[in-house]
Amino acid sequence: MLQGTLIYGFINSVMLLLVALGFNLTFGISGVANFAFGALYITAGFLAWIGLNTLGLPYWLAGCAAVLITAVLAGLLYRFVVLRVRGLVVSEVIATFGVGLAILELFRFLGFIGFEYTLPEMLDLEVSLGGVIVDGQRLTILLVGAGLTLFLWLFTRHTRTGRAFRAIAQDEHTALTLGINTERVATVSVAFGAAYAAVAALVILPLGTIAVNEGYHVLVNALAVCIVGGLGSTLGVIVASFMIGFAQTFTATYLDTSWMMVVSLLAILVILLVRPSGLFGSQKQLEERI
Amino acid sequence: MTEPAPQPPRDEIILAVEGLSKRFGGVTAVDDVSFNVKQGELLGVIGPNGSGKTTLVNLITGFLQPSTGRVSLKGQDITGGPPYRTAELGLARTFQMVKPFYQLPAFKNVVVALFSPRVKRLAGGAYGDRDAVAKDLLEEVGFERDSWVINKQASVLPHGYLKRLELARCLALRPEVLVLDELFSGLSLAEVASLVPVIEKLMVQGMTIIMVEHRLKELFRIADRVLVLNFGQKIAEGVPAEVMAQPKVRGAYLGSESED
Amino acid sequence: MAAQDTSKQVTRRRERLDRGIKVRSEDIYALNSWREALYLLAPRALPVVALVLLQLLAPEYWQRVLISTTVFALLAISWDLAASSGMVCLGQALFFGVGAYLAGIMNHYLGLPPGLTLPLATLGGGVICTVLLLPVLRLRGIYFAMFTLILPLMIERIIEATKVFGGTEGLSGLTPFAHPLWESFLTMAALWVALFGLRRIMASDYGLVLKGINDNDRAVMSAALNIYRYKAQALFLAAATGAFAGAFMTHSYRFVGMPVFALDYSILPIASAAVGGLGTLAGPALGAFILVPLSEMLRGLGGLRIVIYAVLLVVFTVGLPEGVFHYLRRKYTQFERWTEVGK
Ligand SMILES: Nc1ncnc2c1ncn2[C@@H]1O[C@H](COP(=O)(O)OP(=O)(O)O)[C@@H](O)[C@H]1O
Ligand SMILES: [Mg+2]
């Protein structure tokens, strides 16, 4: 029992991590809080579904196309919506939130509701981890979660774009003087965050149906993890995912699934009272917050 | 209405800074700085860009928590703020990066400060006509009375006026210690020349002033003492002429002549 | 007024001038005639009269719509008040829902009549929401917004989990208002009290401090003002306004349940503010009077309504940040004409 809870807690944490990484990445680099994040996540799911079922593409192709299109959509969102209100934080939030809402409710209106909207599992196998049976999809989640985290780490340290990301994250003005096109990097960062959301959607959604409401849940989960971990801090997001992930699974096992949200809320309240900048929020952000 | 608050006798230590340090991650922006400020004197704080002057101001006025060290005002511990309490006790500051209320007319910027409980307390509970007092204060720092600037939104005011606005907002509190963070930066020679008498008048009234400044020539004419920061450390303190004669100060400023 | 029209080659440009009344300061007008008094009074009195007439003359269905419009206008005012004080709230449903549940609980469990539950829920809702948000009062901008977005959604889940207050079923069979006209005039009275009262507060020196916090909270702190106290007070006023709206709806529908924490109640106030124009309280109220009846007319479109809202929200935020109210006010207080400019 305990072993199972631990393993499923771990998997749940990785799912949270997958969902939060993209949101946090975009915010950490360009300071854009992309409230259309949940909508992009669901969009990726439906795109893959359409590719598979309507167009009859092979799974891998439908998946890649979904990730690409989602990323491009996010880039366009930045160019045509966010850029026009850049710097006005309130307007940025409202505009991205509005776009997300429009996308999600449009899906609902178009009738994308029902049990037929599912993605097939990617790995058809079962393994036993310490006596606990774990299905192929959850295994995929673990692998992809580890892979994406590692990729992010390597990317920001060893590629030109990645280093530009980090330069901007530290100081936009200095980055400008170094000849970095901050506008373009910000666009890429939003697209990049959306691509992360899309990959997360592709590996997580096969566990259930592609439901519009899931878009709101994903946004709430991403925000919760980022608040607890400290916005913009990758390490913070990792730690917070595991804290909230395990806490949720333990409450689900020993209390009831419906209490999971209560746990996240409590975690947020406690963290905000003790450390307003989140666990690993950097000094610069604390400055923002006082 | 705008005369300064009653001042304690001169030469008494009004502000004491002991072993103040601030680390930002790896950078030590202020490193074990100690000094005292006496009632009624003007202490200049100088140092190259990035030497920690603004951080020091933020630490003293409670906008930042120091990593170590203590600040006390008239014997009262004010380390680490909060800023409104520090200001309530009579320590007012201007911002190097001006922070006006851009949406409000210039004189309403000062009215906000006049709304503070400190002003009410010093006025014996009566606020009076805040608009009129605000306009008086603005005139004191060099706004032309009844001109368009006084009623204009702060967002359209030229930089020189915004700097004066910063000063007026501080004076509204009738502070005992005034901390000016690079008040002269970005101003023309003529504008500086017109502000110097304003500060001299405050000195005559017995106001204690800490002046962070880059314009050494103007500063040295009015400063009683100066304190030099370099890489967050205090490298010299004393009468302006003597301090500037020290090789390490020249080194820090001119970048040549090596270490001590 | 500087039209130099002497030379031959003439170009023309639009000139924008203030109308006749000399405004000496915020509130001292030099009124010279009845016409000028009327000019100032009309924009305030007309909506009041129009709303009363509509409420009395409209068919019953539209009277109901008018009531819910007024309730949303109250929520929009509540949103704008908080936003003008530097607290952008993405979860107005929190205020609405807490007020709604308080009224429902007091009516259902304690048997209090609407005459008591409304004022108690208004005050209690204000206090509870303020206390709930106290930990995040130190946060600004998106940090505050993020927290307010998730709070009502989480409370919804908590009610579901703990099954308190009727759980997913909610509380039904609550006491209705004595007479439909009561309902109409109560909401209207609340709207005018909130609108004119809060506008007066925002125009005072106290309101100046709130606007200052929105503009630049560090400068307010440096002026020896405890911004957290002022923010908490503004939050209380906003929350109480929203809680009244919720409490009213509870009795109007004779039901309260989890949907009061739904996203709709958070989105509509923001959309109203975006359409009407931020920062004036009247603008968001006007926005609600545009959006809610519009959505009623679009009822046939079903789910597409929210999509249309969302799109309007984006279009107004990005393309027309001024909003309808500022536009109308500009047209009313200024006039434009072509002048000739000599070359
Ligand atoms: N909030 C902060 N976070 C990180 N580093 C900071 C922060 N504020 C200042 N610094 C660093 O501290 C040093 C001193 O800065 P500052 O006090 O602004 O210098 P000055 O005012 O003398 O030009 C600089 O190296 C600066 O980069
Ligand atoms: Mg500085």
XYZ file of C-alpha atoms and ligand atoms in Angstrom, chain A residues 283-284 287, chain B residues 24-25 27-30 47-56 58 64 96 181-182 212 214 229, ligand 1:
54
model
C 15.812 38.215 -4.707
C 14.851 40.162 -7.783
C 11.953 43.003 -4.715
C 22.506 39.608 -3.361
C 23.333 35.999 -4.143
C 27.379 39.949 -4.887
C 28.027 41.817 -1.668
C 26.480 45.149 -2.584
C 27.130 46.726 0.819
C 31.406 56.258 -4.976
C 31.636 54.928 -8.516
C 28.605 53.444 -10.242
C 27.541 50.150 -8.722
C 29.461 50.751 -5.519
C 26.341 50.179 -3.433
C 25.110 53.701 -2.708
C 21.486 53.090 -3.631
C 21.539 49.777 -1.802
C 22.818 51.592 1.277
C 17.459 51.211 0.652
C 15.667 46.229 1.958
C 17.230 57.906 -7.797
C 19.636 59.586 -3.747
C 21.372 61.318 -6.650
C 24.225 60.508 -2.347
C 27.741 61.991 -8.394
C 32.085 53.680 -1.014
N 17.845 43.897 -6.165
C 19.099 43.551 -6.517
N 19.365 42.277 -6.844
C 20.609 41.904 -7.169
N 21.661 42.731 -7.230
C 21.466 44.026 -6.933
C 20.165 44.513 -6.562
N 20.274 45.853 -6.319
C 21.563 46.171 -6.530
N 22.287 45.104 -6.898
C 23.729 45.085 -7.181
O 24.361 45.718 -6.123
C 25.429 46.536 -6.593
C 25.271 47.949 -6.095
O 24.216 48.598 -6.775
P 23.714 50.048 -6.377
O 23.490 50.117 -4.922
O 22.544 50.360 -7.227
O 24.926 50.981 -6.791
P 25.017 52.550 -6.973
O 23.744 53.155 -6.480
O 26.200 52.932 -6.156
O 25.252 52.804 -8.414
C 25.433 46.419 -8.114
O 26.406 45.492 -8.456
C 24.067 45.882 -8.412
O 24.094 45.076 -9.564
